């Protein structure tokens, strides 16, 4: 009999039939994600970690900095032996230096379940067993936007998420200016799970009503056919210039909403001064924007007029801000929407991230959803998440962040559970050197990722199918009873069981478990939601009933319940949580930081790394369509979209022709940081001068000892730059870099990344 389960890319029912997992997307999901087809491959795949494994040098010679991580073999050891040794090492670091020597940020997505959420597990464990750990703040997804929006609009959970819903777009919007598009492969995914994929239907309904979707970006395919979009092809990193060209037109033609700007905003005068060039001598008019973006000035003017003439929504994909000066297009997009005066009206205004991920455009769940309590971190030391290599390479060095001058701590031990830094971080050659500085690197993994291969201690964990959990997210109206569908491979244990074993050895077992087994915790977490339902007089079934039914509907807040709605009604009684209580189009706070790379108003700051004669092409390294990040890269759907076993890079016909490249050729992308192979797909879906290679192919260096890595599989993070967005947010800039591209005719070995190292 099939049983329910959930992943970040959708819910399904599954059953084992003759040793194979059969799955059926959830009834009621109108548009299930094809990524589901990767899931059956997880069952007992050769890439699974089956027994605890320890790098030979660490096991024999003990902890310490070494260049051998990622280059040396592993020995398999028993659970008791490895937990004894690891507990002793944790105690050593804790007692010799303290929690500030332990990095426990453990960034990553892992599974949809609320209890076996690996990051919560490792945080809870380190708080109890070590007394705390060095944290990370922000995320790779949207750090730049989070920081700037917090200053100018308010915390994103309150204000910038939940402003506009897909239902409103379907019913009200006339024009969508989609900066970075709204690719359905992206919104198919949400942390905590997703019960119904509604985006395609909403875009189709809006288009049938006559709404115009404008896909602004380097890739034609960033909006689905159903949207019937107009494609405005612009180079990466140029959006702020286009937004300024639109704003300048509105200002010049007096189409901006002065009443809205006066009542709801501060700082418009400062922005207008910059637009007119009164501060720097450069008017940012349509002709100026045309010179930077390649969009004809007349088209920019026409678009500004259209936007002012109806209900217009400005969306800014997360990709735009995962780039140098990524704060600017988010802030400038907000200014554009403010000038149009429709923020807070149904289907109009500004929505950062709509279409980037399944959380946006949905109504917030109106009852609490339980999460594993993490205990108290005894220290308050944090780094911006994407500065991890910098921290490891430069302990004690000073850096700017969000108005503060900070110093990197000296970390000796890093503990990762539920994330893959050799997927998510930039400049992998540098990252390898950074991890070489540690005394000890511990990784919990279900599979032999590149991160596991660079660790000292690799502990095999169960994957989501192999355990019970509760799937729930803040914007999804369905809570899922995630039933156990298969047995774990080898000796794999739940993260919870591993941490319990370590906690017991360190004398904090009872505090860590609170006496609960897995079922006990699930019932405990469920009780929060059940109490919330009961308090509202709604049906609140006991746990066993929920478990047997497989899912539970949760109430949602009304469409107009967002803070911005109340603010629109009366900004004096419902001010925004900003210093002025208004939308800050110029920010005295940010201005006072004095950052040249993030001034006190949205500004055009051209990228410092631009295509040149040695690296003439932009590389867009975006999210993969065929999987979530690196997860299940070996799955059937992911593999079916590789060519000759390599990830596919899209190349414009003009760029291909001058290099003698045809579709299906192996090509090498190269810059000073590294190089990788990929298989070419020649298509005019990508802008000339831009190549696109998604993330997620497992790092497979031809020679693990090489200082400048050459990945034979197609991981773009060997090429990307490890550099913060700006002094303000220090966010990830992995989306863009510059490369040369060449046909690769040498013989080359097969990809081995999906084979275990022992
Ligand atoms: N160049 C470039 N780089 C990028 C981006 C980009 O646009 N361009 N995007 C960035 C973004 S937005 C993000 S969010 C990151 C994503 O980066 P990550 O979230 O680190 O990527 P995942 O592949 O999802 O890593 C999750 C890991 O958890 C493991 N896992 C799954 N379940 C469990 C479990 O139950 N327990 C344990 N212990 N482990 C488990 C999986 O096997 C996998 O290795 O990548 C970033 N990197
Ligand atoms: N299938 C799938 N979906 C995912 C994920 C996944 O791994 N797989 N990851 C999820 C996560 S964690 C996140 S944070 C979101 C990320 O959501 P996004 O960051 O929005 O996703 P990307 O695919 O990286 O980028 C979207 C598009 O932006 C365009 N683009 C890139 N740079 C620029 C630019 O400078 N200007 C303009 N105008 N356009 C640009 C590219 O053409 C790209 O296809 O995706 C989520 N959804
Ligand atoms: Mo992300």
Coordinates of N, CA and C in Angstrom, one line a residue, residues 85-251:
X85 N 36.0 8.5 19.6 CA 37.1 9.4 19.1 C 36.6 10.8 18.9
X86 N 35.4 10.8 18.3 CA 34.9 12.2 17.9 C 34.4 12.9 19.2
X87 N 33.8 12.2 20.1 CA 33.4 12.9 21.4 C 34.7 13.4 22.1
X88 N 35.8 12.6 22.1 CA 37.0 13.1 22.7 C 37.5 14.3 22.0
X89 N 37.5 14.4 20.7 CA 38.0 15.5 20.0 C 37.1 16.8 20.2
X90 N 35.8 16.6 20.3 CA 34.9 17.7 20.6 C 35.2 18.2 22.0
X91 N 35.5 17.3 22.9 CA 35.8 17.8 24.3 C 37.1 18.5 24.3
X92 N 38.1 18.0 23.5 CA 39.4 18.6 23.5 C 39.3 20.1 23.0
X93 N 38.6 20.3 21.9 CA 38.5 21.6 21.4 C 37.7 22.5 22.3
X94 N 36.6 22.0 22.8 CA 35.8 22.8 23.8 C 36.6 23.2 25.0
X95 N 37.4 22.3 25.6 CA 38.1 22.6 26.8 C 39.3 23.4 26.6
X96 N 40.0 23.2 25.4 CA 41.2 24.0 25.1 C 40.9 25.4 24.7
X97 N 39.9 25.6 23.9 CA 39.6 26.9 23.3 C 38.2 27.4 23.6
X98 N 37.2 26.5 23.5 CA 35.8 26.9 23.7 C 35.0 26.9 22.5
X99 N 33.7 27.2 22.6 CA 32.8 27.1 21.5 C 33.2 28.0 20.3
X100 N 34.0 29.1 20.6 CA 34.3 30.0 19.5 C 35.3 29.3 18.5
X101 N 35.8 28.1 18.8 CA 36.7 27.4 17.9 C 35.9 26.3 17.1
X102 N 34.6 26.3 17.3 CA 33.8 25.3 16.5 C 32.8 26.1 15.6
X103 N 32.9 25.8 14.3 CA 32.0 26.4 13.3 C 30.8 25.4 13.1
X104 N 29.6 25.8 13.5 CA 28.5 25.0 13.4 C 27.4 25.5 12.5
X105 N 27.7 26.5 11.7 CA 26.7 27.1 10.8 C 26.0 26.1 10.0
X106 N 26.8 25.2 9.4 CA 26.2 24.0 8.7 C 25.1 24.4 7.7
X107 N 25.5 25.4 6.9 CA 24.5 25.8 5.9 C 24.0 24.7 5.0
X108 N 22.7 24.7 4.6 CA 22.3 23.8 3.6 C 20.8 23.4 3.8
X109 N 20.3 22.7 2.8 CA 18.8 22.5 2.7 C 18.4 21.1 3.3
X110 N 19.1 20.1 3.0 CA 18.7 18.8 3.5 C 17.3 18.4 3.2
X111 N 16.5 18.0 4.2 CA 15.2 17.4 3.8 C 14.0 18.3 4.2
X112 N 12.8 17.9 3.9 CA 11.6 18.7 4.1 C 11.1 18.5 5.6
X113 N 11.5 17.5 6.2 CA 11.0 17.2 7.5 C 11.4 18.2 8.6
X114 N 10.5 18.4 9.5 CA 10.7 19.4 10.6 C 11.5 18.8 11.7
X115 N 11.4 17.5 12.0 CA 12.2 17.0 13.1 C 13.6 16.6 12.7
X116 N 13.7 15.8 11.6 CA 15.1 15.4 11.2 C 15.7 16.5 10.3
X117 N 15.4 17.7 10.7 CA 16.0 18.9 10.0 C 17.5 18.9 10.4
X118 N 18.4 18.5 9.6 CA 19.8 18.3 10.0 C 20.4 19.5 10.7
X119 N 20.1 20.7 10.1 CA 20.7 21.9 10.7 C 20.3 22.2 12.1
X120 N 19.0 22.0 12.3 CA 18.5 22.2 13.7 C 19.1 21.1 14.6
X121 N 19.3 19.9 14.1 CA 19.8 18.9 15.0 C 21.3 19.2 15.4
X122 N 22.1 19.7 14.4 CA 23.5 20.0 14.7 C 23.6 21.2 15.7
X123 N 22.7 22.2 15.5 CA 22.7 23.4 16.3 C 22.4 23.0 17.8
X124 N 21.3 22.2 17.9 CA 20.9 21.7 19.2 C 22.0 20.9 19.9
X125 N 22.6 20.0 19.1 CA 23.7 19.2 19.7 C 24.8 20.1 20.2
X126 N 25.3 21.0 19.3 CA 26.5 21.8 19.7 C 26.1 22.7 20.9
X127 N 24.9 23.2 21.0 CA 24.6 24.1 22.1 C 24.6 23.2 23.4
X128 N 24.2 22.0 23.4 CA 24.1 21.2 24.6 C 25.5 20.6 24.9
X129 N 26.3 20.2 23.9 CA 27.5 19.4 24.1 C 28.7 20.3 24.2
X130 N 28.7 21.4 23.5 CA 29.9 22.3 23.4 C 29.7 23.6 24.1
X131 N 28.4 23.9 24.4 CA 28.1 25.2 25.0 C 27.9 26.3 23.9
X132 N 27.8 25.9 22.7 CA 27.6 26.9 21.6 C 28.5 26.6 20.4
X133 N 28.5 27.6 19.5 CA 29.3 27.4 18.3 C 29.2 28.7 17.5
X134 N 30.2 28.9 16.6 CA 30.2 30.0 15.7 C 29.1 29.8 14.7
X135 N 28.1 30.8 14.6 CA 27.0 30.7 13.8 C 27.2 31.4 12.4
X136 N 26.3 31.2 11.5 CA 26.3 32.0 10.3 C 25.0 32.7 10.2
X137 N 25.0 33.9 9.6 CA 23.8 34.7 9.4 C 23.6 34.9 7.9
X138 N 22.3 35.0 7.6 CA 21.9 35.2 6.2 C 22.0 33.8 5.5
X139 N 21.7 33.8 4.2 CA 21.8 32.6 3.5 C 22.3 32.8 2.1
X140 N 22.6 31.7 1.4 CA 23.2 31.9 0.0 C 22.1 32.4 -0.9
X141 N 20.8 32.2 -0.6 CA 19.7 32.5 -1.4 C 19.6 34.0 -1.6
X142 N 19.5 34.7 -0.5 CA 19.1 36.1 -0.6 C 19.7 37.1 0.5
X143 N 21.0 36.8 0.8 CA 21.6 37.6 1.9 C 21.6 39.1 1.6
X144 N 21.9 39.5 0.4 CA 22.0 40.9 0.0 C 20.6 41.6 0.2
X145 N 19.6 40.9 -0.4 CA 18.2 41.4 -0.3 C 17.8 41.5 1.2
X146 N 18.1 40.5 1.9 CA 17.6 40.4 3.3 C 18.1 41.7 4.1
X147 N 19.4 42.0 3.9 CA 20.0 43.1 4.7 C 19.4 44.4 4.2
X148 N 19.4 44.6 2.9 CA 19.0 46.0 2.4 C 17.5 46.1 2.7
X149 N 16.7 45.1 2.5 CA 15.2 45.2 2.7 C 14.9 45.4 4.2
X150 N 15.7 44.8 5.0 CA 15.4 45.0 6.5 C 15.6 46.5 6.8
X151 N 16.5 47.2 6.2 CA 16.7 48.6 6.5 C 15.6 49.4 5.9
X152 N 15.2 49.1 4.7 CA 14.3 50.0 3.9 C 12.9 49.7 3.8
X153 N 12.5 48.4 4.2 CA 11.1 48.0 4.2 C 10.7 47.3 5.5
X154 N 11.7 46.6 6.1 CA 11.4 45.8 7.3 C 11.8 44.4 7.1
X155 N 11.8 43.6 8.2 CA 12.3 42.2 8.1 C 11.5 41.5 7.1
X156 N 12.1 40.6 6.3 CA 11.5 40.0 5.1 C 10.3 39.2 5.5
X157 N 10.4 38.5 6.7 CA 9.3 37.6 7.1 C 8.0 38.5 7.2
X158 N 8.2 39.7 7.6 CA 7.0 40.5 7.9 C 6.5 41.2 6.6
X159 N 7.4 41.7 5.9 CA 7.0 42.7 4.9 C 7.2 42.3 3.4
X160 N 8.3 41.8 3.1 CA 8.6 41.6 1.7 C 8.1 40.2 1.2
X161 N 7.9 39.3 2.1 CA 7.2 38.0 1.6 C 5.7 38.3 1.9
X162 N 4.9 37.6 1.2 CA 3.5 37.7 1.5 C 2.8 39.0 1.1
X163 N 3.4 39.8 0.2 CA 2.8 41.0 -0.2 C 1.8 40.8 -1.4
X164 N 2.2 39.9 -2.3 CA 1.4 39.7 -3.5 C 1.2 38.2 -3.7
X165 N 0.0 37.8 -4.0 CA -0.2 36.3 -4.1 C -0.4 36.0 -5.6
X166 N -0.2 34.7 -5.9 CA -0.5 34.2 -7.3 C -1.9 34.4 -7.7
X167 N -2.8 34.3 -6.7 CA -4.3 34.5 -7.0 C -4.5 36.0 -7.5
X168 N -3.8 36.9 -6.8 CA -3.9 38.3 -7.2 C -3.3 38.5 -8.6
X169 N -2.2 37.9 -8.9 CA -1.6 38.1 -10.2 C -2.6 37.6 -11.3
X170 N -3.2 36.4 -11.0 CA -4.1 35.8 -12.0 C -5.3 36.8 -12.2
X171 N -5.7 37.4 -11.2 CA -7.0 38.2 -11.3 C -6.8 39.7 -11.6
X172 N -5.6 40.3 -11.2 CA -5.5 41.8 -11.2 C -4.4 42.4 -12.1
X173 N -3.3 41.7 -12.2 CA -2.1 42.3 -12.8 C -2.2 42.5 -14.3
X174 N -1.9 43.7 -14.7 CA -1.8 44.0 -16.2 C -0.4 43.8 -16.8
X175 N 0.6 44.2 -16.0 CA 1.9 44.1 -16.5 C 2.8 43.5 -15.4
X176 N 3.6 42.5 -15.7 CA 4.6 42.0 -14.8 C 5.9 42.3 -15.4
X177 N 6.7 43.1 -14.7 CA 8.1 43.3 -15.1 C 8.9 42.3 -14.3
X178 N 9.2 41.2 -14.9 CA 9.9 40.1 -14.2 C 11.4 40.2 -14.4
X179 N 12.1 40.8 -13.5 CA 13.5 40.9 -13.6 C 14.1 39.6 -13.2
X180 N 14.8 38.9 -14.1 CA 15.3 37.5 -13.8 C 14.3 36.5 -14.1
X181 N 13.1 36.9 -14.7 CA 12.1 35.9 -15.0 C 11.4 35.3 -13.8
X182 N 10.6 34.2 -14.1 CA 10.0 33.5 -13.0 C 9.9 32.1 -13.5
X183 N 11.0 31.4 -13.5 CA 11.1 30.1 -14.1 C 10.4 29.0 -13.2
X184 N 9.5 28.3 -13.8 CA 8.7 27.3 -13.0 C 9.6 26.3 -12.3
X185 N 10.8 26.0 -12.9 CA 11.7 25.0 -12.2 C 12.1 25.5 -10.8
X186 N 12.1 26.9 -10.7 CA 12.5 27.4 -9.4 C 11.4 27.4 -8.4
X187 N 10.2 27.9 -8.8 CA 9.1 27.9 -7.9 C 8.6 26.6 -7.5
X188 N 9.1 25.5 -8.2 CA 8.6 24.2 -7.9 C 9.2 23.7 -6.6
X189 N 10.0 24.5 -5.9 CA 10.8 24.0 -4.8 C 10.5 25.0 -3.6
X190 N 10.3 24.4 -2.4 CA 10.2 25.2 -1.2 C 10.7 24.4 0.0
X191 N 11.4 25.1 0.9 CA 11.9 24.4 2.1 C 10.6 24.0 2.9
X192 N 10.6 22.8 3.5 CA 9.5 22.3 4.2 C 8.4 21.6 3.4
X193 N 8.6 21.7 2.0 CA 7.7 21.0 1.1 C 6.7 21.9 0.4
X194 N 6.0 21.2 -0.5 CA 5.1 22.0 -1.4 C 4.0 21.0 -1.8
X195 N 2.7 21.3 -1.5 CA 1.7 20.3 -1.8 C 1.0 20.5 -3.1
X196 N 1.0 21.7 -3.7 CA 0.4 22.0 -5.0 C 1.2 23.1 -5.7
X197 N 1.6 22.8 -6.9 CA 2.3 23.8 -7.7 C 1.3 24.6 -8.5
X198 N 1.2 25.9 -8.1 CA 0.1 26.7 -8.7 C 0.5 27.7 -9.7
X199 N 1.9 27.9 -9.9 CA 2.4 29.0 -10.6 C 2.0 29.0 -12.1
X200 N 2.1 27.8 -12.7 CA 1.8 27.8 -14.1 C 0.4 28.2 -14.4
X201 N -0.5 27.7 -13.6 CA -2.0 28.0 -13.7 C -2.2 29.5 -13.6
X202 N -1.6 30.1 -12.6 CA -1.8 31.5 -12.3 C -1.3 32.4 -13.5
X203 N -0.1 32.0 -14.0 CA 0.4 32.8 -15.1 C -0.5 32.6 -16.4
X204 N -0.9 31.4 -16.6 CA -1.8 31.1 -17.7 C -3.1 31.9 -17.6
X205 N -3.7 32.0 -16.4 CA -4.9 32.7 -16.2 C -4.7 34.2 -16.4
X206 N -3.6 34.7 -15.9 CA -3.3 36.2 -16.1 C -3.1 36.5 -17.6
X207 N -2.4 35.6 -18.3 CA -2.1 35.8 -19.7 C -3.4 35.8 -20.5
X208 N -4.3 34.9 -20.2 CA -5.6 34.8 -20.9 C -6.4 36.1 -20.7
X209 N -6.3 36.7 -19.5 CA -7.0 38.0 -19.2 C -6.3 39.1 -20.0
X210 N -5.1 38.9 -20.6 CA -4.5 39.9 -21.4 C -3.3 40.5 -20.7
X211 N -2.9 40.0 -19.5 CA -1.7 40.5 -18.8 C -0.5 40.3 -19.7
X212 N 0.4 41.3 -19.6 CA 1.7 41.1 -20.3 C 2.8 40.8 -19.3
X213 N 3.5 39.7 -19.6 CA 4.7 39.3 -18.8 C 5.9 39.7 -19.6
X214 N 6.8 40.5 -18.9 CA 8.0 40.9 -19.6 C 9.2 40.1 -18.8
X215 N 9.8 39.2 -19.6 CA 10.9 38.5 -19.0 C 12.2 39.2 -19.3
X216 N 12.8 39.8 -18.2 CA 14.0 40.6 -18.3 C 15.2 39.8 -17.8
X217 N 16.1 39.5 -18.7 CA 17.2 38.7 -18.3 C 17.9 38.1 -19.5
X218 N 19.0 37.4 -19.2 CA 19.8 36.8 -20.3 C 19.3 35.5 -20.9
X219 N 18.2 35.0 -20.3 CA 17.7 33.6 -20.8 C 16.2 33.7 -21.2
X220 N 15.9 33.3 -22.4 CA 14.5 33.3 -22.9 C 13.6 32.4 -22.1
X221 N 14.2 31.3 -21.6 CA 13.4 30.2 -21.0 C 13.0 30.5 -19.6
X222 N 13.3 31.7 -19.1 CA 13.0 32.0 -17.7 C 11.5 32.3 -17.4
X223 N 10.7 32.3 -18.4 CA 9.2 32.3 -18.2 C 8.6 31.2 -19.0
X224 N 7.6 30.5 -18.5 CA 7.0 29.4 -19.3 C 6.2 29.9 -20.5
X225 N 6.0 29.0 -21.4 CA 5.2 29.3 -22.6 C 3.8 29.8 -22.3
X226 N 3.2 29.3 -21.2 CA 1.9 29.8 -20.8 C 1.8 31.3 -20.5
X227 N 2.9 31.9 -20.1 CA 2.9 33.3 -19.8 C 2.9 34.2 -21.1
X228 N 3.3 33.6 -22.2 CA 3.3 34.3 -23.5 C 4.2 35.5 -23.4
X229 N 5.3 35.4 -22.8 CA 6.1 36.6 -22.4 C 6.8 37.3 -23.5
X230 N 7.0 38.6 -23.3 CA 8.0 39.3 -24.2 C 9.4 39.2 -23.5
X231 N 10.4 38.9 -24.3 CA 11.7 38.7 -23.8 C 12.5 40.0 -24.0
X232 N 13.0 40.6 -22.9 CA 13.9 41.7 -23.0 C 15.3 41.2 -22.6
X233 N 16.1 40.9 -23.6 CA 17.4 40.3 -23.3 C 18.3 41.4 -22.7
X234 N 18.8 41.2 -21.5 CA 19.8 42.1 -21.0 C 21.0 41.4 -20.4
X235 N 22.2 42.0 -20.4 CA 23.3 41.3 -19.8 C 23.2 41.1 -18.3
X236 N 23.9 40.1 -17.8 CA 23.9 40.0 -16.3 C 24.4 41.3 -15.6
X237 N 23.8 41.5 -14.5 CA 24.3 42.7 -13.7 C 23.9 44.0 -14.2
X238 N 23.0 44.1 -15.2 CA 22.7 45.5 -15.7 C 21.3 46.0 -15.3
X239 N 20.6 45.2 -14.5 CA 19.2 45.5 -14.2 C 19.0 46.9 -13.5
X240 N 19.9 47.3 -12.6 CA 19.7 48.6 -12.0 C 19.7 49.7 -13.0
X241 N 20.5 49.6 -14.0 CA 20.6 50.6 -15.1 C 19.2 50.6 -15.8
X242 N 18.6 49.5 -16.1 CA 17.3 49.5 -16.8 C 16.3 50.1 -15.9
X243 N 16.3 49.7 -14.6 CA 15.3 50.3 -13.7 C 15.4 51.8 -13.6
X244 N 16.7 52.3 -13.6 CA 16.9 53.7 -13.6 C 16.3 54.4 -14.9
X245 N 16.6 53.7 -16.0 CA 16.0 54.3 -17.3 C 14.5 54.4 -17.2
X246 N 13.9 53.4 -16.7 CA 12.4 53.4 -16.5 C 12.0 54.5 -15.5
X247 N 12.7 54.6 -14.4 CA 12.4 55.6 -13.4 C 12.6 57.0 -14.0
X248 N 13.7 57.2 -14.7 CA 14.0 58.5 -15.3 C 12.8 58.9 -16.2
X249 N 12.3 58.0 -17.0 CA 11.2 58.3 -17.9 C 10.0 58.7 -17.2
X250 N 9.7 57.9 -16.1 CA 8.5 58.3 -15.3 C 8.6 59.7 -14.7
X251 N 9.8 60.0 -14.3 CA 10.1 61.3 -13.7 C 9.9 62.4 -14.7

